[in-house]
Short mmCIF file of C-alpha atoms and ligand atoms in Angstrom, two decimals:
data_model
loop_
_atom_site.label_atom_id
_atom_site.label_comp_id
_atom_site.label_asym_id
_atom_site.label_seq_id
_atom_site.Cartn_x
_atom_site.Cartn_y
_atom_site.Cartn_z
CA MET A 12 28.91 4.56 -36.00
CA ALA A 13 27.29 1.24 -35.13
CA SER A 14 29.50 -1.85 -35.54
CA SER A 15 28.36 -4.57 -37.95
CA THR A 16 27.12 -6.69 -35.01
CA GLU A 17 25.16 -3.73 -33.69
CA ALA A 18 23.70 -3.07 -37.13
CA ALA A 19 22.64 -6.72 -37.46
CA VAL A 20 20.99 -6.69 -34.02
CA LEU A 21 19.14 -3.48 -34.86
CA ALA A 22 18.04 -4.83 -38.24
CA ALA A 23 16.47 -7.86 -36.54
CA VAL A 24 14.14 -5.73 -34.38
CA PRO A 25 10.55 -5.53 -35.67
CA LYS A 26 9.80 -1.80 -35.96
CA GLN A 27 6.01 -1.99 -36.24
CA LEU A 28 3.14 -2.21 -33.79
CA PHE A 29 2.24 -5.70 -32.58
CA ILE A 30 -1.55 -5.94 -32.60
CA ALA A 31 -3.72 -9.07 -32.73
CA GLY A 32 -0.67 -11.18 -33.53
CA GLU A 33 0.26 -9.06 -36.57
CA TRP A 34 3.00 -6.53 -37.16
CA ARG A 35 1.47 -3.34 -38.57
CA ASP A 36 2.42 0.23 -39.36
CA ALA A 37 0.88 3.00 -37.29
CA SER A 38 -2.26 4.53 -38.75
CA GLY A 39 -0.99 7.48 -40.76
CA GLY A 40 2.36 5.72 -41.16
CA GLY A 41 4.24 7.95 -38.68
CA THR A 42 7.43 6.87 -36.92
CA LEU A 43 9.40 7.91 -33.88
CA GLU A 44 13.17 7.99 -33.60
CA VAL A 45 15.14 5.98 -31.04
CA GLU A 46 18.60 7.27 -30.13
CA ASP A 47 21.73 5.96 -28.46
CA PRO A 48 22.25 8.03 -25.29
CA ALA A 49 25.99 7.29 -25.40
CA THR A 50 26.39 9.09 -28.75
CA GLY A 51 23.21 11.13 -29.22
CA GLU A 52 22.92 9.49 -32.66
CA ALA A 53 19.74 7.97 -34.07
CA LEU A 54 19.59 4.17 -33.94
CA CYS A 55 16.39 3.54 -35.91
CA GLU A 56 12.73 4.50 -36.15
CA VAL A 57 9.72 2.59 -34.90
CA ALA A 58 5.99 3.02 -35.53
CA ASP A 59 4.40 5.97 -33.77
CA GLY A 60 1.06 4.53 -32.63
CA GLN A 61 -2.06 6.71 -32.64
CA VAL A 62 -5.37 6.55 -30.78
CA ASP A 63 -6.92 4.33 -33.49
CA ASP A 64 -4.05 1.86 -33.09
CA ALA A 65 -4.43 1.92 -29.32
CA LEU A 66 -8.15 1.15 -29.62
CA ALA A 67 -7.37 -1.67 -32.06
CA ALA A 68 -4.84 -3.09 -29.57
CA LEU A 69 -7.40 -2.97 -26.75
CA GLY A 70 -10.00 -4.55 -29.05
CA ALA A 71 -7.55 -7.38 -29.77
CA ALA A 72 -6.82 -7.88 -26.06
CA ASP A 73 -10.54 -7.89 -25.28
CA GLU A 74 -11.33 -10.41 -28.01
CA ALA A 75 -8.43 -12.69 -27.11
CA PHE A 76 -9.44 -12.69 -23.44
CA ALA A 77 -12.61 -14.67 -24.11
CA THR A 78 -10.59 -17.70 -25.19
CA PHE A 79 -7.29 -17.14 -23.39
CA ARG A 80 -8.97 -17.26 -19.97
CA GLN A 81 -10.09 -20.80 -20.85
CA MET A 82 -6.62 -22.03 -21.83
CA ALA A 83 -5.33 -24.78 -19.54
CA PRO A 84 -3.06 -23.34 -16.84
CA ARG A 85 -0.35 -25.82 -17.76
CA GLU A 86 -0.41 -24.58 -21.36
CA ARG A 87 -0.12 -20.95 -20.21
CA GLY A 88 2.79 -21.95 -18.01
CA ASP A 89 4.47 -23.82 -20.86
CA ILE A 90 4.30 -20.74 -23.10
CA LEU A 91 5.95 -18.66 -20.39
CA ARG A 92 8.62 -21.28 -19.88
CA ARG A 93 9.37 -21.43 -23.63
CA ALA A 94 9.58 -17.63 -23.71
CA TYR A 95 12.02 -17.76 -20.77
CA ASP A 96 14.21 -20.22 -22.67
CA LEU A 97 14.12 -18.08 -25.82
CA ILE A 98 15.08 -14.93 -23.91
CA MET A 99 18.06 -16.72 -22.40
CA GLU A 100 19.07 -18.19 -25.80
CA ARG A 101 18.95 -14.72 -27.36
CA ALA A 102 20.47 -12.94 -24.35
CA ASP A 103 23.60 -11.70 -26.16
CA ASP A 104 21.60 -9.87 -28.83
CA LEU A 105 19.05 -8.60 -26.33
CA ALA A 106 21.80 -7.27 -24.09
CA LEU A 107 23.50 -5.42 -26.91
CA LEU A 108 20.19 -3.93 -28.00
CA MET A 109 19.36 -2.82 -24.46
CA THR A 110 22.74 -1.17 -24.05
CA MET A 111 22.31 0.63 -27.36
CA GLU A 112 18.89 2.06 -26.56
CA MET A 113 19.28 2.68 -22.83
CA GLY A 114 23.01 3.08 -22.23
CA LYS A 115 23.67 0.70 -19.32
CA PRO A 116 26.91 -1.33 -19.45
CA ILE A 117 26.54 -4.64 -21.29
CA ALA A 118 27.09 -6.71 -18.12
CA GLU A 119 24.18 -4.88 -16.48
CA SER A 120 22.01 -5.48 -19.54
CA HIS A 121 22.76 -9.19 -19.16
CA GLY A 122 21.81 -8.86 -15.49
CA GLU A 123 18.48 -7.23 -16.36
CA ILE A 124 17.74 -9.86 -19.01
CA ALA A 125 18.32 -12.73 -16.56
CA TYR A 126 16.26 -10.90 -13.91
CA GLY A 127 13.48 -10.02 -16.36
CA ALA A 128 13.32 -13.49 -17.91
CA ASN A 129 13.07 -15.03 -14.48
CA PHE A 130 9.59 -13.51 -14.02
CA PHE A 131 8.48 -15.73 -16.91
CA ARG A 132 10.06 -18.82 -15.35
CA TRP A 133 8.70 -18.04 -11.90
CA TYR A 134 5.15 -17.38 -13.11
CA ALA A 135 5.28 -20.40 -15.44
CA GLU A 136 5.41 -22.34 -12.19
CA GLU A 137 2.62 -20.29 -10.56
CA ALA A 138 0.12 -20.69 -13.42
CA VAL A 139 -0.82 -24.15 -12.13
CA ARG A 140 -1.15 -23.02 -8.50
CA ILE A 141 -4.12 -20.65 -8.61
CA ASN A 142 -6.39 -22.00 -5.91
CA GLY A 143 -9.74 -21.23 -4.33
CA ARG A 144 -11.20 -22.26 -0.98
CA PHE A 145 -14.06 -24.40 0.28
CA THR A 146 -15.26 -24.11 3.88
CA VAL A 147 -18.30 -24.80 6.01
CA ASN A 148 -19.89 -21.55 7.17
CA GLU A 149 -20.17 -20.62 10.84
CA ALA A 150 -23.78 -21.78 11.17
CA GLY A 151 -22.95 -25.13 9.67
CA SER A 152 -25.85 -24.81 7.25
CA GLY A 153 -24.01 -23.43 4.26
CA ARG A 154 -20.75 -23.61 2.40
CA VAL A 155 -18.32 -20.90 1.32
CA LEU A 156 -16.70 -21.45 -2.05
CA THR A 157 -14.18 -18.97 -3.46
CA MET A 158 -12.71 -19.06 -6.93
CA ARG A 159 -9.94 -16.99 -8.49
CA GLN A 160 -10.52 -15.62 -11.97
CA PRO A 161 -8.42 -13.43 -14.27
CA VAL A 162 -9.29 -9.70 -14.02
CA GLY A 163 -9.47 -9.25 -17.80
CA PRO A 164 -7.71 -7.06 -20.39
CA CYS A 165 -4.91 -5.01 -18.79
CA LEU A 166 -2.94 -1.90 -19.74
CA PHE A 167 0.77 -1.84 -18.96
CA ILE A 168 2.83 1.35 -19.13
CA THR A 169 6.56 0.93 -18.53
CA PRO A 170 9.58 3.26 -18.08
CA TRP A 171 12.89 3.47 -19.94
CA ASN A 172 15.25 2.57 -17.11
CA PHE A 173 14.61 -1.21 -17.20
CA PRO A 174 13.24 -1.67 -20.71
CA LEU A 175 12.65 -5.42 -20.44
CA ALA A 176 12.19 -6.31 -16.78
CA MET A 177 9.54 -3.67 -16.06
CA GLY A 178 7.50 -5.37 -18.78
CA THR A 179 8.07 -9.01 -17.83
CA ARG A 180 7.20 -8.24 -14.18
CA LYS A 181 3.68 -7.45 -15.41
CA ILE A 182 3.32 -9.70 -18.47
CA GLY A 183 4.53 -12.87 -16.68
CA PRO A 184 1.91 -12.92 -13.91
CA ALA A 185 -0.80 -11.60 -16.26
CA ILE A 186 -0.30 -14.52 -18.68
CA ALA A 187 -0.09 -16.98 -15.79
CA ALA A 188 -3.43 -15.67 -14.49
CA GLY A 189 -5.11 -15.82 -17.92
CA CYS A 190 -5.18 -12.07 -18.64
CA THR A 191 -4.49 -10.30 -21.92
CA CYS A 192 -2.82 -6.92 -22.28
CA VAL A 193 -1.72 -3.85 -24.21
CA VAL A 194 1.85 -2.83 -23.36
CA LYS A 195 3.16 0.67 -23.97
CA PRO A 196 6.92 0.89 -23.45
CA ALA A 197 8.70 4.22 -22.96
CA LYS A 198 9.34 6.06 -26.21
CA GLN A 199 13.08 6.23 -25.48
CA THR A 200 13.48 2.44 -25.18
CA PRO A 201 10.86 0.59 -27.24
CA LEU A 202 13.24 -1.88 -28.90
CA SER A 203 13.65 -4.39 -26.07
CA MET A 204 9.85 -4.65 -25.73
CA LEU A 205 9.43 -5.19 -29.48
CA MET A 206 11.97 -8.01 -29.31
CA LEU A 207 10.07 -9.46 -26.35
CA ALA A 208 6.87 -9.44 -28.42
CA ARG A 209 8.70 -11.38 -31.15
CA ILE A 210 9.85 -13.90 -28.53
CA LEU A 211 6.32 -14.37 -27.17
CA GLU A 212 5.12 -14.88 -30.74
CA ASP A 213 7.85 -17.49 -31.27
CA ALA A 214 6.93 -19.15 -27.97
CA GLY A 215 3.40 -19.76 -29.30
CA LEU A 216 1.41 -17.13 -27.43
CA PRO A 217 -2.01 -16.82 -29.13
CA ALA A 218 -2.71 -13.66 -31.15
CA GLY A 219 -4.02 -10.69 -29.18
CA VAL A 220 -2.87 -11.87 -25.75
CA VAL A 221 0.02 -9.40 -25.66
CA ASN A 222 -0.16 -6.31 -27.89
CA VAL A 223 2.69 -3.80 -28.03
CA LEU A 224 2.05 -0.18 -28.86
CA THR A 225 4.98 2.19 -29.35
CA ALA A 226 3.96 5.84 -29.34
CA SER A 227 5.36 9.33 -28.87
CA SER A 228 2.15 10.88 -27.46
CA SER A 229 1.66 8.63 -24.46
CA GLY A 230 -0.96 10.73 -22.74
CA ALA A 231 -3.17 11.18 -25.80
CA VAL A 232 -2.89 7.54 -26.83
CA MET A 233 -3.40 5.91 -23.42
CA GLU A 234 -6.11 8.07 -21.85
CA PRO A 235 -8.94 6.74 -24.07
CA LEU A 236 -7.90 3.19 -23.11
CA ILE A 237 -7.82 4.01 -19.41
CA ARG A 238 -11.36 5.39 -19.70
CA ASP A 239 -12.59 2.47 -21.87
CA PRO A 240 -14.78 -0.01 -19.94
CA ARG A 241 -13.17 -2.96 -21.75
CA THR A 242 -9.99 -2.22 -19.76
CA ARG A 243 -10.15 -3.96 -16.38
CA LYS A 244 -6.74 -3.22 -14.92
CA LEU A 245 -3.93 -0.67 -15.26
CA SER A 246 -0.42 -1.38 -14.07
CA PHE A 247 2.01 1.50 -14.32
CA THR A 248 5.71 1.81 -13.55
CA GLY A 249 7.12 5.31 -13.76
CA SER A 250 7.22 8.64 -12.02
CA THR A 251 4.91 9.60 -9.16
CA GLU A 252 3.84 12.68 -11.10
CA VAL A 253 2.51 10.67 -14.07
CA GLY A 254 1.15 8.01 -11.69
CA ARG A 255 -1.06 10.64 -10.01
CA THR A 256 -2.52 11.66 -13.38
CA LEU A 257 -3.23 8.04 -14.29
CA ILE A 258 -4.92 7.36 -10.94
CA GLU A 259 -7.20 10.36 -11.59
CA GLN A 260 -8.04 9.09 -15.07
CA SER A 261 -8.69 5.60 -13.67
CA ALA A 262 -11.09 6.86 -11.03
CA GLN A 263 -13.85 7.54 -13.53
CA GLN A 264 -14.52 3.86 -14.24
CA VAL A 265 -13.16 2.71 -10.84
CA LEU A 266 -10.38 0.85 -12.63
CA ARG A 267 -8.22 -1.52 -10.64
CA VAL A 268 -4.68 -0.08 -10.61
CA SER A 269 -1.16 -0.98 -9.52
CA MET A 270 1.38 1.79 -9.23
CA GLU A 271 5.15 1.26 -9.08
CA LEU A 272 6.31 4.85 -8.67
CA GLY A 273 9.32 6.92 -7.70
CA GLY A 274 11.63 6.44 -4.75
CA ASN A 275 14.02 8.33 -2.49
CA ALA A 276 15.82 5.44 -0.82
CA PRO A 277 17.73 6.11 2.41
CA PHE A 278 20.88 4.05 2.98
CA LEU A 279 21.60 3.79 6.72
CA VAL A 280 25.02 2.81 8.04
CA PHE A 281 25.32 2.35 11.82
CA GLU A 282 28.60 2.52 13.72
CA ASP A 283 28.59 -1.26 14.25
CA ALA A 284 28.30 -2.00 10.52
CA ASP A 285 30.95 -3.80 8.50
CA LEU A 286 32.09 -0.69 6.61
CA ASP A 287 33.62 -2.55 3.67
CA LEU A 288 30.40 -4.50 3.22
CA ALA A 289 28.47 -1.23 3.45
CA VAL A 290 30.65 0.32 0.72
CA GLU A 291 30.13 -2.76 -1.44
CA GLY A 292 26.37 -2.50 -0.86
CA ALA A 293 26.46 1.23 -1.54
CA LEU A 294 28.15 0.66 -4.90
CA LEU A 295 25.34 -1.67 -5.91
CA ALA A 296 22.52 0.40 -4.45
CA LYS A 297 23.84 3.62 -5.94
CA MET A 298 25.65 2.74 -9.14
CA ARG A 299 23.51 -0.05 -10.62
CA ASN A 300 21.94 1.43 -13.74
CA GLY A 301 24.08 4.54 -13.17
CA GLY A 302 21.72 5.56 -10.38
CA GLU A 303 18.74 5.55 -12.77
CA ALA A 304 16.70 3.11 -10.69
CA CYS A 305 13.70 3.64 -8.44
CA THR A 306 15.57 1.56 -5.86
CA SER A 307 18.70 3.67 -6.14
CA ALA A 308 20.11 4.84 -2.81
CA ASN A 309 19.33 8.56 -2.95
CA ARG A 310 20.93 9.63 0.34
CA PHE A 311 23.43 8.03 2.70
CA HIS A 312 22.77 8.58 6.39
CA VAL A 313 25.86 7.40 8.27
CA ALA A 314 26.68 7.36 12.01
CA GLU A 315 28.84 10.43 12.67
CA SER A 316 31.71 8.38 14.12
CA VAL A 317 32.20 6.52 10.81
CA ALA A 318 30.73 8.99 8.28
CA GLU A 319 34.05 10.47 7.16
CA GLU A 320 35.68 7.05 6.72
CA PHE A 321 32.63 5.70 4.84
CA ALA A 322 32.51 8.74 2.53
CA GLN A 323 36.23 8.47 1.72
CA LYS A 324 36.00 4.73 0.98
CA LEU A 325 32.90 5.26 -1.16
CA ALA A 326 34.59 8.11 -3.05
CA ALA A 327 37.62 5.90 -3.75
CA ALA A 328 35.41 3.07 -5.01
CA ILE A 329 33.09 5.27 -7.09
CA GLY A 330 35.93 7.42 -8.45
CA GLY A 331 37.57 4.27 -9.85
CA LEU A 332 34.60 3.26 -12.02
CA LYS A 333 35.16 3.58 -15.74
CA VAL A 334 32.62 5.80 -17.51
CA GLY A 335 31.81 5.26 -21.19
CA ARG A 336 29.63 3.66 -23.83
CA GLY A 337 28.25 0.49 -22.30
CA THR A 338 29.55 -1.67 -25.14
CA GLU A 339 33.20 -0.90 -24.30
CA ASP A 340 35.26 -3.26 -22.17
CA GLY A 341 35.47 -2.46 -18.49
CA VAL A 342 32.85 0.31 -18.54
CA ARG A 343 30.89 0.36 -15.28
CA VAL A 344 28.90 3.58 -15.74
CA GLY A 345 27.02 4.45 -18.92
CA PRO A 346 25.38 7.72 -19.98
CA LEU A 347 22.21 9.18 -18.51
CA ILE A 348 19.15 8.70 -20.68
CA ASP A 349 19.00 12.23 -22.14
CA GLU A 350 20.08 15.83 -21.73
CA ALA A 351 17.06 16.69 -19.57
CA GLN A 352 18.03 14.00 -17.06
CA ARG A 353 21.68 15.10 -17.08
CA SER A 354 20.69 18.73 -16.52
CA LYS A 355 18.51 17.71 -13.59
CA VAL A 356 21.37 15.78 -11.97
CA SER A 357 23.73 18.68 -12.58
CA GLU A 358 21.25 21.18 -11.07
CA LEU A 359 20.82 19.06 -7.93
CA VAL A 360 24.59 18.80 -7.43
CA ASP A 361 25.05 22.54 -8.02
CA ASP A 362 22.29 23.29 -5.52
CA ALA A 363 23.96 21.10 -2.86
CA VAL A 364 27.40 22.61 -3.55
CA GLY A 365 25.88 26.10 -3.43
CA ARG A 366 24.68 25.23 0.09
CA GLY A 367 28.15 24.17 1.22
CA ALA A 368 28.49 20.52 0.17
CA LYS A 369 32.02 19.23 -0.37
CA VAL A 370 32.72 17.33 -3.64
CA LEU A 371 34.85 14.28 -2.75
CA VAL A 372 34.85 13.00 -6.32
CA GLY A 373 33.11 13.88 -9.61
CA GLY A 374 30.61 16.73 -9.57
CA GLU A 375 30.61 17.54 -13.27
CA ARG A 376 29.48 16.51 -16.75
CA VAL A 377 31.79 14.63 -19.07
CA ASP A 378 32.55 16.70 -22.17
CA GLY A 379 31.86 15.30 -25.62
CA ALA A 380 29.08 13.26 -27.20
CA GLY A 381 26.46 11.47 -25.12
CA TYR A 382 24.85 12.34 -21.79
CA PHE A 383 27.60 11.36 -19.36
CA TYR A 384 27.97 12.63 -15.80
CA ARG A 385 30.91 11.79 -13.56
CA PRO A 386 30.17 9.45 -10.62
CA THR A 387 30.00 11.79 -7.65
CA VAL A 388 30.26 11.63 -3.87
CA LEU A 389 29.29 14.69 -1.78
CA SER A 390 29.65 15.25 1.96
CA ASP A 391 28.64 18.07 4.34
CA ILE A 392 25.12 18.16 2.96
CA ASP A 393 22.89 20.99 4.14
CA PRO A 394 19.49 19.69 5.36
CA GLY A 395 17.79 22.03 2.84
CA ALA A 396 19.64 20.58 -0.18
CA ARG A 397 17.15 19.58 -2.87
CA LEU A 398 18.79 16.21 -3.53
CA LEU A 399 17.72 14.96 -0.10
CA GLY A 400 14.07 15.38 -1.05
CA GLU A 401 14.06 14.72 -4.80
CA GLU A 402 14.81 11.58 -6.77
CA ILE A 403 18.34 12.20 -8.20
CA PHE A 404 18.23 9.43 -10.83
CA GLY A 405 21.94 9.72 -11.50
CA PRO A 406 25.36 8.62 -10.19
CA VAL A 407 25.45 11.00 -7.22
CA ALA A 408 25.86 9.91 -3.59
CA PRO A 409 25.27 12.53 -0.85
CA VAL A 410 26.60 11.45 2.58
CA ARG A 411 25.22 12.97 5.83
CA GLY A 412 26.07 12.11 9.42
CA PHE A 413 23.58 11.24 12.20
CA ARG A 414 24.04 11.21 15.97
CA SER A 415 21.45 8.66 17.14
CA GLU A 416 19.26 5.82 15.96
CA ASP A 417 16.15 7.97 16.38
CA GLU A 418 17.67 10.75 14.32
CA ALA A 419 18.57 8.24 11.58
CA ILE A 420 15.03 6.85 11.46
CA ALA A 421 13.47 10.32 11.41
CA ALA A 422 15.78 11.41 8.58
CA ALA A 423 15.10 8.23 6.60
CA ASN A 424 11.32 8.65 6.88
CA ASP A 425 11.39 12.38 6.09
CA THR A 426 10.18 11.95 2.50
CA GLU A 427 6.90 11.52 0.64
CA TYR A 428 8.32 8.31 -0.88
CA GLY A 429 8.47 4.84 0.65
CA LEU A 430 9.85 2.30 -1.79
CA VAL A 431 13.00 0.82 -0.27
CA ALA A 432 15.58 1.48 2.44
CA TYR A 433 18.96 -0.11 3.08
CA VAL A 434 20.20 -0.85 6.60
CA PHE A 435 23.76 -1.81 7.49
CA SER A 436 24.33 -3.02 11.04
CA ARG A 437 25.78 -6.14 12.68
CA ASP A 438 23.46 -5.74 15.68
CA LEU A 439 20.37 -7.79 14.87
CA ASN A 440 18.25 -6.22 17.62
CA ARG A 441 18.98 -2.75 16.33
CA ALA A 442 18.46 -3.83 12.72
CA PHE A 443 14.96 -5.13 13.49
CA ARG A 444 14.04 -2.05 15.55
CA VAL A 445 15.03 0.14 12.63
CA ILE A 446 13.41 -2.07 9.98
CA GLU A 447 10.09 -1.99 11.82
CA ALA A 448 10.23 1.80 12.12
CA LEU A 449 10.99 2.51 8.45
CA ASP A 450 8.06 3.53 6.21
CA THR A 451 9.00 1.57 3.10
CA GLY A 452 7.69 -1.43 1.20
CA MET A 453 11.12 -3.09 1.04
CA ILE A 454 14.36 -3.21 3.03
CA GLY A 455 17.83 -4.40 2.08
CA LEU A 456 19.51 -5.62 5.28
CA ASN A 457 23.29 -5.63 4.85
CA GLN A 458 22.80 -5.82 1.10
CA GLY A 459 22.44 -3.23 -1.64
CA ILE A 460 19.97 -4.99 -3.90
CA VAL A 461 16.46 -6.29 -3.23
CA SER A 462 15.07 -7.22 -6.68
CA ASN A 463 14.08 -10.89 -6.93
CA ALA A 464 11.35 -12.52 -9.04
CA GLY A 465 10.18 -14.57 -6.07
CA ALA A 466 9.71 -11.59 -3.72
CA PRO A 467 7.05 -8.85 -3.54
CA PHE A 468 8.50 -5.65 -5.02
CA GLY A 469 6.62 -2.44 -4.28
CA GLY A 470 6.28 0.66 -2.17
CA VAL A 471 4.10 2.62 0.23
CA LYS A 472 3.20 6.35 0.42
CA ALA A 473 3.92 8.21 -2.87
CA SER A 474 5.92 5.22 -4.14
CA GLY A 475 2.62 3.56 -5.00
CA PHE A 476 0.65 0.44 -4.22
CA GLY A 477 0.49 -3.14 -5.42
CA ARG A 478 3.33 -5.65 -5.57
CA GLU A 479 5.22 -7.28 -8.42
CA GLY A 480 6.95 -10.63 -8.03
CA GLY A 481 6.39 -13.54 -5.68
CA PRO A 482 2.99 -15.03 -4.88
CA GLU A 483 1.72 -11.46 -4.28
CA GLY A 484 2.46 -10.49 -7.90
CA ILE A 485 -0.18 -12.74 -9.42
CA GLU A 486 -2.83 -11.47 -7.01
CA GLU A 487 -2.80 -8.21 -8.98
CA TYR A 488 -4.29 -10.12 -11.94
CA LEU A 489 -6.89 -12.19 -10.11
CA GLU A 490 -10.38 -11.42 -8.85
CA THR A 491 -12.01 -13.40 -6.07
CA LYS A 492 -15.52 -14.70 -6.69
CA TYR A 493 -17.38 -15.98 -3.65
CA VAL A 494 -20.26 -18.40 -3.94
CA ALA A 495 -22.61 -18.71 -0.96
CA MET A 496 -23.94 -22.27 -1.11
CA ASN A 497 -27.14 -23.24 0.57
CA VAL A 498 -26.70 -26.74 1.98
CA PRO A 499 -29.75 -27.27 4.23
P1 NAP B 512 7.58 8.61 -16.62
O1 NAP B 512 7.92 9.88 -17.26
O2 NAP B 512 6.53 8.60 -15.57
O3 NAP B 512 7.21 7.60 -17.79
C1 NAP B 512 6.89 6.26 -17.55
C2 NAP B 512 5.99 5.76 -18.65
O4 NAP B 512 4.76 6.51 -18.63
C3 NAP B 512 6.56 5.95 -20.06
O5 NAP B 512 6.15 4.87 -20.85
C4 NAP B 512 5.90 7.23 -20.51
O6 NAP B 512 5.82 7.36 -21.91
C5 NAP B 512 4.53 7.06 -19.91
N1 NAP B 512 3.77 8.30 -19.76
C6 NAP B 512 4.24 9.54 -19.52
N2 NAP B 512 3.20 10.40 -19.40
C7 NAP B 512 2.07 9.68 -19.59
C8 NAP B 512 0.68 10.00 -19.59
N3 NAP B 512 0.24 11.23 -19.37
N4 NAP B 512 -0.20 9.01 -19.82
C9 NAP B 512 0.21 7.75 -20.04
N5 NAP B 512 1.51 7.39 -20.05
C10 NAP B 512 2.42 8.34 -19.81
O7 NAP B 512 8.83 7.92 -15.92
P2 NAP B 512 10.26 7.65 -16.54
O8 NAP B 512 11.00 8.93 -16.54
O9 NAP B 512 10.14 6.89 -17.82
O10 NAP B 512 10.85 6.62 -15.49
C11 NAP B 512 11.48 7.02 -14.34
C12 NAP B 512 10.55 6.94 -13.15
O11 NAP B 512 10.07 5.60 -13.01
C13 NAP B 512 11.26 7.25 -11.86
O12 NAP B 512 10.47 8.08 -11.07
C14 NAP B 512 11.43 5.87 -11.21
O13 NAP B 512 11.56 5.90 -9.83
C15 NAP B 512 10.19 5.19 -11.66
N6 NAP B 512 10.35 3.73 -11.58
C16 NAP B 512 9.69 3.06 -10.59
C17 NAP B 512 9.84 1.69 -10.46
C18 NAP B 512 9.13 0.93 -9.37
O14 NAP B 512 9.03 -0.29 -9.48
N7 NAP B 512 8.62 1.57 -8.33
C19 NAP B 512 10.67 0.99 -11.34
C20 NAP B 512 11.35 1.71 -12.33
C21 NAP B 512 11.15 3.09 -12.44
P3 NAP B 512 6.88 8.27 -22.71
O15 NAP B 512 8.10 7.50 -22.79
O16 NAP B 512 6.22 8.46 -24.03
O17 NAP B 512 7.01 9.55 -21.96
#
């Protein structure tokens, strides 16, 4: 049963589609149910957008682009800054809503809201710094002029694990660059994005610049937009499997794409590391979002001489975390998003245990309502265990020993993914050798978290391409036009 505060927060969420600055029902009037993963109970229903709605949203983005691209950069920045302020003013309600629809503990929802809002503040400051170049050509007879222009209407598809921040990471730089967009949040967590649309409306964003489409049939609704020539850019955050399909669909019209895909982050602890700091970093890298993060440490490779001690310390720390509904005091680990995700985590643990892994703590579901799984630490991992190669996306930490630096690097790189790696060592020479040898887009050196609005977030290999955040993030929304000037 929702408390009266929860009911009031839910009641304030617009449940319709946001198209051309208006809130509308889906064509056909259908709805889709949103549930609380901590109880399995329905929270509310939102509009279930159809292909016609999607085309209307793209039409609105296309129409708005003609004027929005002309808006003064300072004005675009001011809108983003006002939206940042509004998010922070409404943070308590947004955090409660996020915890209800996604399950993460309320303190982590606050963390995501501050992180997500910061993309608006950061790009508010970048909107006025989009520069071109003017140079004399080599022969001295001509001039090279380059200008930076917005790419045009964009499609954004976002996952359920960070319902707000995965949207603001795209919307912030797009608005700063002068682009318009259609955003499709995950069907499990549409509420935070609907509230964000209301905030952008309140901040004075012109109609049609951001359109939000909630839908249960993502593939059917988005494919026509991906193939539509009015769309000029697709930015997707989600699984590698879906990313591959979207890249194929995008190829037909040679659509510009950014892909923030899955991860399988190695967490390396060398014998010279500060072990307590490494455990602290491991808690963050593994347990933030209950392990449901693309940056989540998926496997711990630890120097053999300290592996046992590290595993025991990690088990003690992880075993002490309170599991429960994220709204309750002191809860550090919420539920997984749904039964399918919990079954996958459970299968991966059973597979590892079946191959001889030792359970130091956890290793089982929590009985009762909701999709809870006990925080788990495993040691003695067989090299063939599936959880070394697959994204666990749950609160499970497998610890394996290594004998040499080369072995550690080889193990870390032995994956199709390349999003992030964590390195713990007090030896700076070693740390840099290892960092240079790792095939990832990001590294956490002696720290378990890398996300930062001012830094380029993104991966290599099957973790995707493109960067979000920092000066690199706005590049994704800009085209370069070069003018060859004849100056005899
Ligand atoms: P997902 O199944 O790939 O879904 C992501 C989004 O794509 C959702 O909005 C989903 O809609 C939509 N979608 C699914 N199939 C589609 C299709 N055929 N056409 C168009 N859209 C489609 O991923 P998820 O389970 O939500 O999220 C977890 C994954 O995201 C993990 O692999 C994680 O590593 C990755 N992730 C990566 C980053 C990063 O920055 N690299 C950040 C966060 C998460 P529905 O909700 O309707 O299915």
